mmCIF file of C-alpha atoms in Angstrom:
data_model
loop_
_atom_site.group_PDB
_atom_site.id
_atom_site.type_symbol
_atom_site.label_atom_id
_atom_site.label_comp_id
_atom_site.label_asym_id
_atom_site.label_seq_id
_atom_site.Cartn_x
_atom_site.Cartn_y
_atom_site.Cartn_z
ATOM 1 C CA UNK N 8 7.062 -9.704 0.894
ATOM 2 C CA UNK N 9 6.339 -6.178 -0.161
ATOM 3 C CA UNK N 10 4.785 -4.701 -3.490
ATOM 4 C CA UNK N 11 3.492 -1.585 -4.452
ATOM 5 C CA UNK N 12 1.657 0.591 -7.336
ATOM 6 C CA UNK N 13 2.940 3.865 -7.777
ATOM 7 C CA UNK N 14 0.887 6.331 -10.293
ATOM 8 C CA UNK N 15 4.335 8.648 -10.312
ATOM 9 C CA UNK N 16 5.493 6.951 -13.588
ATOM 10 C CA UNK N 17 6.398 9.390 -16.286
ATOM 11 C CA UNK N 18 8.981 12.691 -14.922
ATOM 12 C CA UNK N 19 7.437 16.188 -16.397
ATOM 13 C CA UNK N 20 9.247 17.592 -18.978
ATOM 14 C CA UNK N 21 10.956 14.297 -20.146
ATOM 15 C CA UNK N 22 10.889 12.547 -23.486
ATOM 16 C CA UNK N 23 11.550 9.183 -20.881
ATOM 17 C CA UNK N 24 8.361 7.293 -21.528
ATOM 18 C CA UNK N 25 9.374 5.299 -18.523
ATOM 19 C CA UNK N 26 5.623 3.633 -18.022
ATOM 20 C CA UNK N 27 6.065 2.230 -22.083
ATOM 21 C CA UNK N 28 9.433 0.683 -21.163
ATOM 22 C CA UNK N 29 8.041 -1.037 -17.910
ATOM 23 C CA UNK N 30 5.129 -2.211 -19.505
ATOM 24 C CA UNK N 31 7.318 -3.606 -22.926
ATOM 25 C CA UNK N 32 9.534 -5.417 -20.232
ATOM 26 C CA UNK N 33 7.203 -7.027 -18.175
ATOM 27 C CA UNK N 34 4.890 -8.046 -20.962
ATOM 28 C CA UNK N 35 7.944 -9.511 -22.114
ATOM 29 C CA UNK N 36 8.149 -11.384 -19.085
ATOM 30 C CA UNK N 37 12.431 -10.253 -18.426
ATOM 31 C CA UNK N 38 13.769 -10.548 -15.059
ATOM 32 C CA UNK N 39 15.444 -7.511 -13.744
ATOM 33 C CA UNK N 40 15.323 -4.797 -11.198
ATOM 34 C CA UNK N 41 14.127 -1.071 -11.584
ATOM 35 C CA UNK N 42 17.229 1.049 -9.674
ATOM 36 C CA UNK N 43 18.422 4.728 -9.520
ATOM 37 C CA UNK N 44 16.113 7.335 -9.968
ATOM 38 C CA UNK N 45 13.932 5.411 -11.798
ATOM 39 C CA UNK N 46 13.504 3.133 -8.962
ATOM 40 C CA UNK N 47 12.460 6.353 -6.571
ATOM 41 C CA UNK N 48 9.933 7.552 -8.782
ATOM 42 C CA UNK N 49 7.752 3.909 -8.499
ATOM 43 C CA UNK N 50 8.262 4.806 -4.862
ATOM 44 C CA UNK N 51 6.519 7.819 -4.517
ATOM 45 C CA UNK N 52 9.196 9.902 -4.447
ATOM 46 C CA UNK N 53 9.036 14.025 -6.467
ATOM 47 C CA UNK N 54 12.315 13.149 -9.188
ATOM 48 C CA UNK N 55 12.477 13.547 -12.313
ATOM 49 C CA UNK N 56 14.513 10.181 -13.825
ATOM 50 C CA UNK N 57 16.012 10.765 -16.807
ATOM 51 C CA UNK N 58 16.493 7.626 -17.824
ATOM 52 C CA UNK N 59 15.412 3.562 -16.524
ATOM 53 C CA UNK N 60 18.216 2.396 -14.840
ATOM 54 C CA UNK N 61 17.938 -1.298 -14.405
ATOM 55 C CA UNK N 62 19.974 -4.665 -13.031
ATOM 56 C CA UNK N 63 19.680 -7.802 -14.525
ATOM 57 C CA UNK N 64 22.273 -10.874 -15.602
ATOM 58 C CA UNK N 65 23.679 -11.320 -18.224
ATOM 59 C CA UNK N 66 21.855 -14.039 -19.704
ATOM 60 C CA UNK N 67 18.454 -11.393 -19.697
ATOM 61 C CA UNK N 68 20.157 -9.072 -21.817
ATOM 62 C CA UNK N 69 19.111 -10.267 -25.337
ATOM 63 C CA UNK N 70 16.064 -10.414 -23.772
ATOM 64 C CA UNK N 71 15.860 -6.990 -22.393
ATOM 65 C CA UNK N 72 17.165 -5.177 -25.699
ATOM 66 C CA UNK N 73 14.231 -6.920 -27.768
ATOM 67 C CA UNK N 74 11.632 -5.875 -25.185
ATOM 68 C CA UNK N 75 12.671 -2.642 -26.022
ATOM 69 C CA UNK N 76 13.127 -2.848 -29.305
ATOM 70 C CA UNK N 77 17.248 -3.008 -29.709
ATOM 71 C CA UNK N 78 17.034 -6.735 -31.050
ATOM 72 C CA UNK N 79 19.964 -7.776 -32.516
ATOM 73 C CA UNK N 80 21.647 -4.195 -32.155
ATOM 74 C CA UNK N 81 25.189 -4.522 -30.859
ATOM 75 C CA UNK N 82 25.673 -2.486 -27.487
ATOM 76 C CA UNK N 83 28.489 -2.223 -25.651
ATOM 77 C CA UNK N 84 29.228 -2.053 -22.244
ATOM 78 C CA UNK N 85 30.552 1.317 -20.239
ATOM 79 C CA UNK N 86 32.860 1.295 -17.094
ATOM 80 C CA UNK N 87 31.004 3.706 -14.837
ATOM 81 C CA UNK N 88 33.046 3.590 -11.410
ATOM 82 C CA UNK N 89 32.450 0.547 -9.815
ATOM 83 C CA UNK N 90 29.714 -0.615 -12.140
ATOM 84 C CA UNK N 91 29.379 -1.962 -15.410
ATOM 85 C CA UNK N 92 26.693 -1.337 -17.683
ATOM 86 C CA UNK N 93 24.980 -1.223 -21.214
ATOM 87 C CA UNK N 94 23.675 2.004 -22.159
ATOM 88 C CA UNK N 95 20.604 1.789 -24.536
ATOM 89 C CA UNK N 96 18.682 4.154 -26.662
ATOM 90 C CA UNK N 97 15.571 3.198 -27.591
ATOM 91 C CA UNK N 98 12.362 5.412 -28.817
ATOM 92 C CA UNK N 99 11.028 5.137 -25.580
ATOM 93 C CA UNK N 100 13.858 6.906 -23.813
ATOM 94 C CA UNK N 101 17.406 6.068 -22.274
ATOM 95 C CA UNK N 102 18.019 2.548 -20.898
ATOM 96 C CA UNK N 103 21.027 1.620 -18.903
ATOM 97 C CA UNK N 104 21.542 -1.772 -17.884
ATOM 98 C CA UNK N 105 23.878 -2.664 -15.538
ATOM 99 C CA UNK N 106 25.544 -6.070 -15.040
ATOM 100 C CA UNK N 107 28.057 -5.731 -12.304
ATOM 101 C CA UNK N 108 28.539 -3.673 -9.229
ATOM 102 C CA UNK N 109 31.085 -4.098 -7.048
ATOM 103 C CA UNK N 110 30.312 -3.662 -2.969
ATOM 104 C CA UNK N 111 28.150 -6.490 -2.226
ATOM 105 C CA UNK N 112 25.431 -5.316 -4.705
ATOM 106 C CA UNK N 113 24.582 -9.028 -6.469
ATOM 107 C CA UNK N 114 21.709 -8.833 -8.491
ATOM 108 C CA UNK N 115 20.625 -11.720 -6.363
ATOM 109 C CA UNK N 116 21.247 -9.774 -3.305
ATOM 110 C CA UNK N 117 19.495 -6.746 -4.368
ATOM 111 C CA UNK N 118 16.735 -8.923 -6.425
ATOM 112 C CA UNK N 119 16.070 -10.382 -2.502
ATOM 113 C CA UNK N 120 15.182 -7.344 -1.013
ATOM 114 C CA UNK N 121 13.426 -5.519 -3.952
ATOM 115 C CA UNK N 122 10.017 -3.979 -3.801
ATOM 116 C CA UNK N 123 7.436 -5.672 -6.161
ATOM 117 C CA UNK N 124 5.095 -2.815 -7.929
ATOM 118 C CA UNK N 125 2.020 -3.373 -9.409
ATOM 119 C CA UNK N 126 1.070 -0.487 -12.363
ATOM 120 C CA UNK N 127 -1.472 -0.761 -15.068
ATOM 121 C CA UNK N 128 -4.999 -1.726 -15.558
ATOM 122 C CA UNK N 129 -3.572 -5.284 -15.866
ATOM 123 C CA UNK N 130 -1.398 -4.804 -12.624
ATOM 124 C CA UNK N 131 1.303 -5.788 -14.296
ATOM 125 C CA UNK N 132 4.337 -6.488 -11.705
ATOM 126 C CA UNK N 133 7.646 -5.263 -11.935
ATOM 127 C CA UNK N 134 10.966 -5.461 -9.194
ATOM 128 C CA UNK N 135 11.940 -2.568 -7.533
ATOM 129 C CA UNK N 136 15.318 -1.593 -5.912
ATOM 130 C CA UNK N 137 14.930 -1.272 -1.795
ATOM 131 C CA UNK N 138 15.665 2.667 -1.102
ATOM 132 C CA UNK N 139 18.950 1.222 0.496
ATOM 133 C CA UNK N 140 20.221 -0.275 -2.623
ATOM 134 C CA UNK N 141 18.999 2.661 -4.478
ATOM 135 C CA UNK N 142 21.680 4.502 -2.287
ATOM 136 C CA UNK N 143 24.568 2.166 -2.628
ATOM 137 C CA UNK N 144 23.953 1.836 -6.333
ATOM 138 C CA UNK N 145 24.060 5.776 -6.890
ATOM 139 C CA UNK N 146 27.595 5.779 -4.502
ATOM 140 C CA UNK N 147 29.311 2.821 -6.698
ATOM 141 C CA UNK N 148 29.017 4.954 -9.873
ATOM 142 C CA UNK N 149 30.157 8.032 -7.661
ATOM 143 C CA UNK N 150 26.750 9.868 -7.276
ATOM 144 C CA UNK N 151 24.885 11.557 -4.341
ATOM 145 C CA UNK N 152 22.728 9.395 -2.261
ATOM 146 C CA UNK N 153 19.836 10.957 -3.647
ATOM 147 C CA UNK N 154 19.286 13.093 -6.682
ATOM 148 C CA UNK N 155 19.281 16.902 -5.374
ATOM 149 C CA UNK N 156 15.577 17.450 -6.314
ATOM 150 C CA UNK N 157 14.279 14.502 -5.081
ATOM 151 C CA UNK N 158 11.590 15.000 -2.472
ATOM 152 C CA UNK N 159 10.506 11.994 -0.004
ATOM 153 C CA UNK N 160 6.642 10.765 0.099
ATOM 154 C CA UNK N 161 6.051 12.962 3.159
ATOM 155 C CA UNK N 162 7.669 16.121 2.292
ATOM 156 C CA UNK N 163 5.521 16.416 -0.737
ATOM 157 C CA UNK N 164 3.277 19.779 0.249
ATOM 158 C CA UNK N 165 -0.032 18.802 1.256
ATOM 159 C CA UNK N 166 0.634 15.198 2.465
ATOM 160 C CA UNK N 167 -0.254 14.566 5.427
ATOM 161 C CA UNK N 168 1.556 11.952 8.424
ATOM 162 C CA UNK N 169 -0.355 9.297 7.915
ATOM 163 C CA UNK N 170 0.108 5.580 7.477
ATOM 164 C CA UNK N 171 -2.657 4.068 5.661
ATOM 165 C CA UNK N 172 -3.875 0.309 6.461
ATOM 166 C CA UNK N 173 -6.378 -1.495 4.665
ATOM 167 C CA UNK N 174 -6.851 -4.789 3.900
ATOM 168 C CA UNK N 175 -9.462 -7.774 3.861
ATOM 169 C CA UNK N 176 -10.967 -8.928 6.973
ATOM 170 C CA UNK N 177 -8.927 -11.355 8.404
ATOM 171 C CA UNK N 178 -5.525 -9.638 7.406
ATOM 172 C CA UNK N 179 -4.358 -9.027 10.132
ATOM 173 C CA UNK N 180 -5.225 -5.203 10.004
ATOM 174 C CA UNK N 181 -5.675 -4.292 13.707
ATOM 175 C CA UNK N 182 -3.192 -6.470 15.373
ATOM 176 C CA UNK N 183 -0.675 -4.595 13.045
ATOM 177 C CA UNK N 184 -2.172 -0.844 12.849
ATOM 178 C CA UNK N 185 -1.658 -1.215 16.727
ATOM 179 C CA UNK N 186 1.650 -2.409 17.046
ATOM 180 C CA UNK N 187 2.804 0.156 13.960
ATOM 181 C CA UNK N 188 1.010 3.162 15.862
ATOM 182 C CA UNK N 189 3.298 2.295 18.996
ATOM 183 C CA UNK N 190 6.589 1.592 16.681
ATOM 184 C CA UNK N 191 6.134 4.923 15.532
ATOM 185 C CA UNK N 192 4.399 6.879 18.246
ATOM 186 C CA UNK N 193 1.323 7.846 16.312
ATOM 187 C CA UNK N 194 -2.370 7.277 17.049
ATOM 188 C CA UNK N 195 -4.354 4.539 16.161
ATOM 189 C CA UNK N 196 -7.508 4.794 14.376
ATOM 190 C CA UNK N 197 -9.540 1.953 13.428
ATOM 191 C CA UNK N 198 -11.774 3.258 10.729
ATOM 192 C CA UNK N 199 -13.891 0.211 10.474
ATOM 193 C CA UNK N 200 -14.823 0.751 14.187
ATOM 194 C CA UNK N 201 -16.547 4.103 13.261
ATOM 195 C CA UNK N 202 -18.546 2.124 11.053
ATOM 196 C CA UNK N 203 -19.496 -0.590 14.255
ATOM 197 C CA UNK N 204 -20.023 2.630 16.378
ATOM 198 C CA UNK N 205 -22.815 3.960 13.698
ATOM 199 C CA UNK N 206 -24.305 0.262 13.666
ATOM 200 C CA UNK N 207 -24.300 0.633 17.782
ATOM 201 C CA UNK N 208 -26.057 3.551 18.000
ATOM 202 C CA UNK N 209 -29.060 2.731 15.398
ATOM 203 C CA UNK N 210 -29.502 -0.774 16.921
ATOM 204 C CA UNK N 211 -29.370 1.038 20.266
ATOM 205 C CA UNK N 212 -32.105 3.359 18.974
ATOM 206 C CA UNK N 213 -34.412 0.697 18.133
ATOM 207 C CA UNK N 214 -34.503 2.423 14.138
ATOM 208 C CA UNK N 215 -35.035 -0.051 11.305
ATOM 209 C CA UNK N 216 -31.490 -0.712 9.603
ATOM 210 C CA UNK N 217 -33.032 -0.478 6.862
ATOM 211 C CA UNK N 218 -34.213 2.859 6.929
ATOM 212 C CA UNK N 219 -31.394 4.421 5.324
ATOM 213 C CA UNK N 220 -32.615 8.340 5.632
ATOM 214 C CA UNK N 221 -32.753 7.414 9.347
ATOM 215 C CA UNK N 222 -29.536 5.725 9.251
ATOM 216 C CA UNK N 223 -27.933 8.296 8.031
ATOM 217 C CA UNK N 224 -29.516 11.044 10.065
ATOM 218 C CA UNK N 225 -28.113 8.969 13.310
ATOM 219 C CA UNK N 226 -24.403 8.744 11.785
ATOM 220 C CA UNK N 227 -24.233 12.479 10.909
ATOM 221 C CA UNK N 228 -24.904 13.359 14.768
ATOM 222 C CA UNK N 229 -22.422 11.027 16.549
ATOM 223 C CA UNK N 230 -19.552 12.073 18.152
ATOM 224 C CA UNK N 231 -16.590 9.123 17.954
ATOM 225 C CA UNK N 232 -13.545 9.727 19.175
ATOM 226 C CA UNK N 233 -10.213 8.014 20.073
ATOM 227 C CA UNK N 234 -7.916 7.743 23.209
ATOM 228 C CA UNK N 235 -5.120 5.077 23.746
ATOM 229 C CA UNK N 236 -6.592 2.792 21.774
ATOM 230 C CA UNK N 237 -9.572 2.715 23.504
ATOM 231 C CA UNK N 238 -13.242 3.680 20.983
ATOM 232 C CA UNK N 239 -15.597 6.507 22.533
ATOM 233 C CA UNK N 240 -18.846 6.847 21.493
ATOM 234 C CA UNK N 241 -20.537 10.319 22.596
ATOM 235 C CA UNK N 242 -18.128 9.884 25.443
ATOM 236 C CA UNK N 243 -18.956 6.443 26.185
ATOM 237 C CA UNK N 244 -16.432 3.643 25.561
ATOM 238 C CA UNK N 245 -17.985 1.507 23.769
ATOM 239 C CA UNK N 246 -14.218 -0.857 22.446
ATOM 240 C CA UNK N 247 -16.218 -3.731 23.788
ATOM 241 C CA UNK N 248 -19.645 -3.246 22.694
ATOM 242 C CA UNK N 249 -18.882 -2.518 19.000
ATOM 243 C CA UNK N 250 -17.678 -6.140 19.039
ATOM 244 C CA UNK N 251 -21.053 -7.437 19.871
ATOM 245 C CA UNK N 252 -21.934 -10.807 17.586
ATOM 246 C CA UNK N 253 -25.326 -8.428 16.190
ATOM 247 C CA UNK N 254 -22.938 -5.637 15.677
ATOM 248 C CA UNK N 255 -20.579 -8.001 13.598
ATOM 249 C CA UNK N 256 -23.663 -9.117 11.690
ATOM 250 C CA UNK N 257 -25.065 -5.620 11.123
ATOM 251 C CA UNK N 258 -22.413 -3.374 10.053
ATOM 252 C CA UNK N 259 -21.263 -4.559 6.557
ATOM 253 C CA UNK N 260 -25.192 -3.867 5.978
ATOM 254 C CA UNK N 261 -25.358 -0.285 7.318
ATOM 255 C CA UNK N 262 -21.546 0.819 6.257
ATOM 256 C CA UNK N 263 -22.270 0.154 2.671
ATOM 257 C CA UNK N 264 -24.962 3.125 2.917
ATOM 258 C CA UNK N 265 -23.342 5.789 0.284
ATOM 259 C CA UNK N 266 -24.461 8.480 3.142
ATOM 260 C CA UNK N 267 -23.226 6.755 6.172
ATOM 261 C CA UNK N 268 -19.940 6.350 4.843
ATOM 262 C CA UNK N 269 -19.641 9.928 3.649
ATOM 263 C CA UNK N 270 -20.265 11.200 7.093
ATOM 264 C CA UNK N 271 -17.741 9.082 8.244
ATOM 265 C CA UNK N 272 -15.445 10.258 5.482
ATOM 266 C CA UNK N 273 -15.730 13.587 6.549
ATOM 267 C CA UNK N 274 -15.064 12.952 10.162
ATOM 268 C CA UNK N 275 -12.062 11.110 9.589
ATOM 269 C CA UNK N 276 -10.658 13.539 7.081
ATOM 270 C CA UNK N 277 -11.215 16.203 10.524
ATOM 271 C CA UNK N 278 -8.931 13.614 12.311
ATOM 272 C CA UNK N 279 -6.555 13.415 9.854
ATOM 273 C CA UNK N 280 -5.759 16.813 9.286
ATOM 274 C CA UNK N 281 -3.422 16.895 12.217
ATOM 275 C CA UNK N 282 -1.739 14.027 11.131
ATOM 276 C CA UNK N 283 0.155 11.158 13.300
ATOM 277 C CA UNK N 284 -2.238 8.560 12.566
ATOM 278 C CA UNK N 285 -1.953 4.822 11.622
ATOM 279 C CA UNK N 286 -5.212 4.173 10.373
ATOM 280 C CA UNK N 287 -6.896 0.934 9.699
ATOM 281 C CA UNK N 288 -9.949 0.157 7.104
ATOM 282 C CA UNK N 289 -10.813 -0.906 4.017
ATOM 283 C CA UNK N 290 -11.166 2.432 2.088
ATOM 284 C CA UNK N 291 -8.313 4.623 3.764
ATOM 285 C CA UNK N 292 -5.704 4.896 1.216
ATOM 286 C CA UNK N 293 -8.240 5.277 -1.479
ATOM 287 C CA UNK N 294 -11.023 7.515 -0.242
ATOM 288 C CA UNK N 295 -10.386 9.288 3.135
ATOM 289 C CA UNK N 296 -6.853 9.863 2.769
ATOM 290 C CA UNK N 297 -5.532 9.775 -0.773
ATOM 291 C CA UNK N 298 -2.514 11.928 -0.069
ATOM 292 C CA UNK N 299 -0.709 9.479 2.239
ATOM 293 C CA UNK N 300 2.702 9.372 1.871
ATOM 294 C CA UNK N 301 2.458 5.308 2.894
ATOM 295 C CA UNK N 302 -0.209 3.085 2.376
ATOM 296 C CA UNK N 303 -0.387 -0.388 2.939
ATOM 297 C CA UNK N 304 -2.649 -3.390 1.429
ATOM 298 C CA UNK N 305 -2.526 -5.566 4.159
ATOM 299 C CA UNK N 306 -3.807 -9.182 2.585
ATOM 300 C CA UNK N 307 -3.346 -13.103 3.350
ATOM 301 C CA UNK N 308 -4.486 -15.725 1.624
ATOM 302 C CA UNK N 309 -8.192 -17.147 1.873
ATOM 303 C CA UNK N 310 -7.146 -20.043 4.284
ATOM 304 C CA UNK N 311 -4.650 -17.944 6.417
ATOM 305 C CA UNK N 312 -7.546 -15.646 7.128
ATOM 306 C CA UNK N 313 -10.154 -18.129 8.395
ATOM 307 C CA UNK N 314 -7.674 -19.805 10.429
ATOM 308 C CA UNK N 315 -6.786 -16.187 11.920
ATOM 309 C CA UNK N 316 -10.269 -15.161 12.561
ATOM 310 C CA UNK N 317 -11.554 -19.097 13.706
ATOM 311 C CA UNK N 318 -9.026 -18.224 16.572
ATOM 312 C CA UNK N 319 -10.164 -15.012 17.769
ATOM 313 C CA UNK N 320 -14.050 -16.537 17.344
ATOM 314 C CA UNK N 321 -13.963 -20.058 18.216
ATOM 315 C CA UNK N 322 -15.703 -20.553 15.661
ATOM 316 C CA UNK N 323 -15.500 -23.476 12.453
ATOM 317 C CA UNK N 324 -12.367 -22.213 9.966
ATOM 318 C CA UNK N 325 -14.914 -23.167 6.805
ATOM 319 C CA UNK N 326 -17.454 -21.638 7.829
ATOM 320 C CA UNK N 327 -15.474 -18.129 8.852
ATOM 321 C CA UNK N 328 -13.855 -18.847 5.547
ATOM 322 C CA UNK N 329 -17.240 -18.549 3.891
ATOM 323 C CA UNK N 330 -18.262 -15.264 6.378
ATOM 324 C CA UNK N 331 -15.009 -13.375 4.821
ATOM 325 C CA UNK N 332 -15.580 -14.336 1.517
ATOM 326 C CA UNK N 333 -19.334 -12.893 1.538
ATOM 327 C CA UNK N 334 -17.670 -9.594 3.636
ATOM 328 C CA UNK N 335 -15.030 -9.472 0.624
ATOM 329 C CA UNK N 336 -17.802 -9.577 -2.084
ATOM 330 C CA UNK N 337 -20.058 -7.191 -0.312
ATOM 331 C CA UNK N 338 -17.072 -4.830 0.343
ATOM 332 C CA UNK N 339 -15.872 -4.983 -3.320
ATOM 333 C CA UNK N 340 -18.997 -4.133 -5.552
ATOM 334 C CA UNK N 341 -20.378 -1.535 -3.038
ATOM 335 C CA UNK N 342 -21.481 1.686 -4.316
ATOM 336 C CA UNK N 343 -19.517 3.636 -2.465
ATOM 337 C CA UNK N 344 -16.074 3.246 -1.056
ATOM 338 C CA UNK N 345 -14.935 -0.323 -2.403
ATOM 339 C CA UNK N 346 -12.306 -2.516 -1.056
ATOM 340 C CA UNK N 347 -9.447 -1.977 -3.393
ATOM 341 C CA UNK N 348 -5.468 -1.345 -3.778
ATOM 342 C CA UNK N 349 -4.849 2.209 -3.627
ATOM 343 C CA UNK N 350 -2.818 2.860 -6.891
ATOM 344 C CA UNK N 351 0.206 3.801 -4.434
ATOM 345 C CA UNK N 352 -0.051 1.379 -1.963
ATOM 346 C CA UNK N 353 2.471 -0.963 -0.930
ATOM 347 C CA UNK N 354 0.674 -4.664 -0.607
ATOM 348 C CA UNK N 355 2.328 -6.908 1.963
ATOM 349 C CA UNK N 356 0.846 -10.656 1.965
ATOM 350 C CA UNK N 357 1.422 -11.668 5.315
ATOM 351 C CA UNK N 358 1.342 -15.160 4.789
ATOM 352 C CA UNK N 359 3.608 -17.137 6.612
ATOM 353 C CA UNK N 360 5.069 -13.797 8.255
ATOM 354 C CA UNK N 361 5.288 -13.047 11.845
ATOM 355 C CA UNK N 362 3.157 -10.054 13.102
ATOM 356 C CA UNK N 363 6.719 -8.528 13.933
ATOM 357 C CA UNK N 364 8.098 -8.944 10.769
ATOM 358 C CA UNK N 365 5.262 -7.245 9.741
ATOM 359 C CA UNK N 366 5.746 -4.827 11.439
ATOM 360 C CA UNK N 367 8.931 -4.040 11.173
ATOM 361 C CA UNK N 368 8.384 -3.633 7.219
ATOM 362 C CA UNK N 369 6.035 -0.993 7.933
ATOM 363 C CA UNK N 370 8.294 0.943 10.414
ATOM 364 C CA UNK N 371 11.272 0.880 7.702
ATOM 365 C CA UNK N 372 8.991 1.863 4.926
ATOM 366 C CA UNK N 373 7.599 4.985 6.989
ATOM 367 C CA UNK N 374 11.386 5.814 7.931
ATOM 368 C CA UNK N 375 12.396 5.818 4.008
ATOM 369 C CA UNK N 376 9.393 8.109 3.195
ATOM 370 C CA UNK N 377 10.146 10.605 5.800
ATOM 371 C CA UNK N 378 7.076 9.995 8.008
ATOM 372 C CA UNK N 379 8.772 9.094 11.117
#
């Protein structure tokens, strides 16, 4: 259910080109599973791999030596404790592939609960090793749990605790962001309501919304705030209000102002800097809060989210499915602060998945990373 884009590819000081293998491999379209240190570094995790440990089965192996350019080159295979495994040298850097591990560690066990990662222009996808598996692997060929230097996601200096959401309206974002904010006893913050509170207050002032000096002007002075899971608006709560039907239809218009969303940029960058926040939006993990240590894509498909949102509305599923699709468009090719994957975020397609399942991906991912 889970995939991810880390940019923590190639190890400093390494002649592992450990991007150029991925990207020969999956171009090449072989089935295997990034593991070891390797497998930490698409995670997020400070290591330095030095080489790309992978498993696959047997019948991949041709495969996997002409990907990386060892076609027809006889290799032979290494007893390493309880493992088995081919060790490769290619131009690129070390590649060890192992076949066999003994302690319950299938390839179609640990292919089950890999990680899917997305890298590249081309977001080209690639299977990574759970951190669990990643730990059993390292004990069957008699290594620590974790490389000595390795550093988790939120012990990294300067990142802050913070658990990213965004997603697509529709996703699923809120109903999540809440439940993961309790899991983990952080506060919410709903982003995208900052935006509805900014859309509040200039309909409330009677000012054009299309004045966008005096939109502005009207963001930079508000005061929003947030207290068990409740919105405040210059000490009002306004959690209902912001959910007004002319709110709705007036905020993707005013939040897509370059200087209403850098106001709100900066305030939530204040709020952040204390950290124990689950945040929800569209441009967290991109813009406000690139240093994350977790950040989650939240996403369904088209139909999943009309049915969602026809629930919560009442309204027709085709036409809500048309609503999001305009929202989507408008969010993407804004000027400022587009709807995107963060190139470290983990995306989770929800389709088909219970809210607590959900959930409790989230929760496990923060544990691994050392936020909670």
């Amino acid at each position: 259910m889970r995939s991810s884009y880390s940019q923590t590819l190639q190890p400093e000081d390494s002649t592992l080109d450990l991007r150029g293998l991925l990207v020969d491999l999956t171009q090449a379209e072989c089935r295997f599973v990034v593991i070891g240190s390797s497998g930490l570094a698409l995670q997020g995790w400070k290591v330095s791999p030095g080489d790309l440990d992978v498993m696959a089965l047997p019948s991949e192996v041709e495969r996997i030596k002409a990907a990386i350019g060892l076609s027809g080159v006889e290799v032979k295979p290494v007893e390493d404790g309880e493992a088995r495994r081919l060790e490769c040298h290619t131009a690129k850097g070390p590649v060890d592939i192992y076949l066999a591990v003994s302690g319950g560690l299938a390839y179609e066990a640990v292919c089950g609960d890999a990680i899917a990662v997305l890298f590249g222009d081309d977001r080209l996808a690639v299977s990574v090793g759970s951190l669990e598996h990643i730990r059993d692997m390292r004990a069957a060929v008699g290594r620590d749990s974790l490389p000595e230097e390795a550093v988790a996601p939120a012990a990294k200096p300067g990142a802050p605790l913070i658990v990213a959401i965004d997603g697509p309206g529709g996703a699923g974002k809120s109903t999540v962001s809440r439940m993961v904010s309790r899991r983990l006893g952080f506060t919410y913050l709903n982003t995208g309501a900052m935006y509805r509170c900014v859309t509040l207050a200039v309909l409330g002032s009677k000012a054009d919304p299309d004045d966008k000096e005096a939109t502005a002007r009207i963001a930079a002075d508000l005061e929003i705030e947030f207290h068990d899971e409740h919105v405040f608006l210059d000490g009002r709560d306004v959690s209902d209000a912001i959910r007004a039907e002319d709110v709705n239809t007036a905020t993707p218009h005013i939040a897509a102002y370059p200087e209403v969303r850098a106001a709100m940029v900066a305030r939530q960058r204040e709020l952040f800097a204390a950290g124990g926040f689950v945040a929800e939006g569209r441009d967290t993990g991109t813009v406000v809060a690139p240093e994350a240590p977790l950040k989650i894509y939240l996403t369904a498909s088209p139909e999943e989210r009309a049915r969602r949102r026809a629930r919560e509305t009442g309204e027709d599923v085709a036409a809500v499915k048309v609503e999001l699709e305009n929202r989507d468009r408008l969010d993407e090719e804004r000027e400022m602060s587009a709807l995107r994957v963060a190139e470290d975020a983990v995306v989770l397609d929800t389709t088909g998945h219970s809210v607590e399942e959900v959930v409790d991906e989230i929760a496990t991912l923060a544990r691994e990373r050392g936020i909670a």
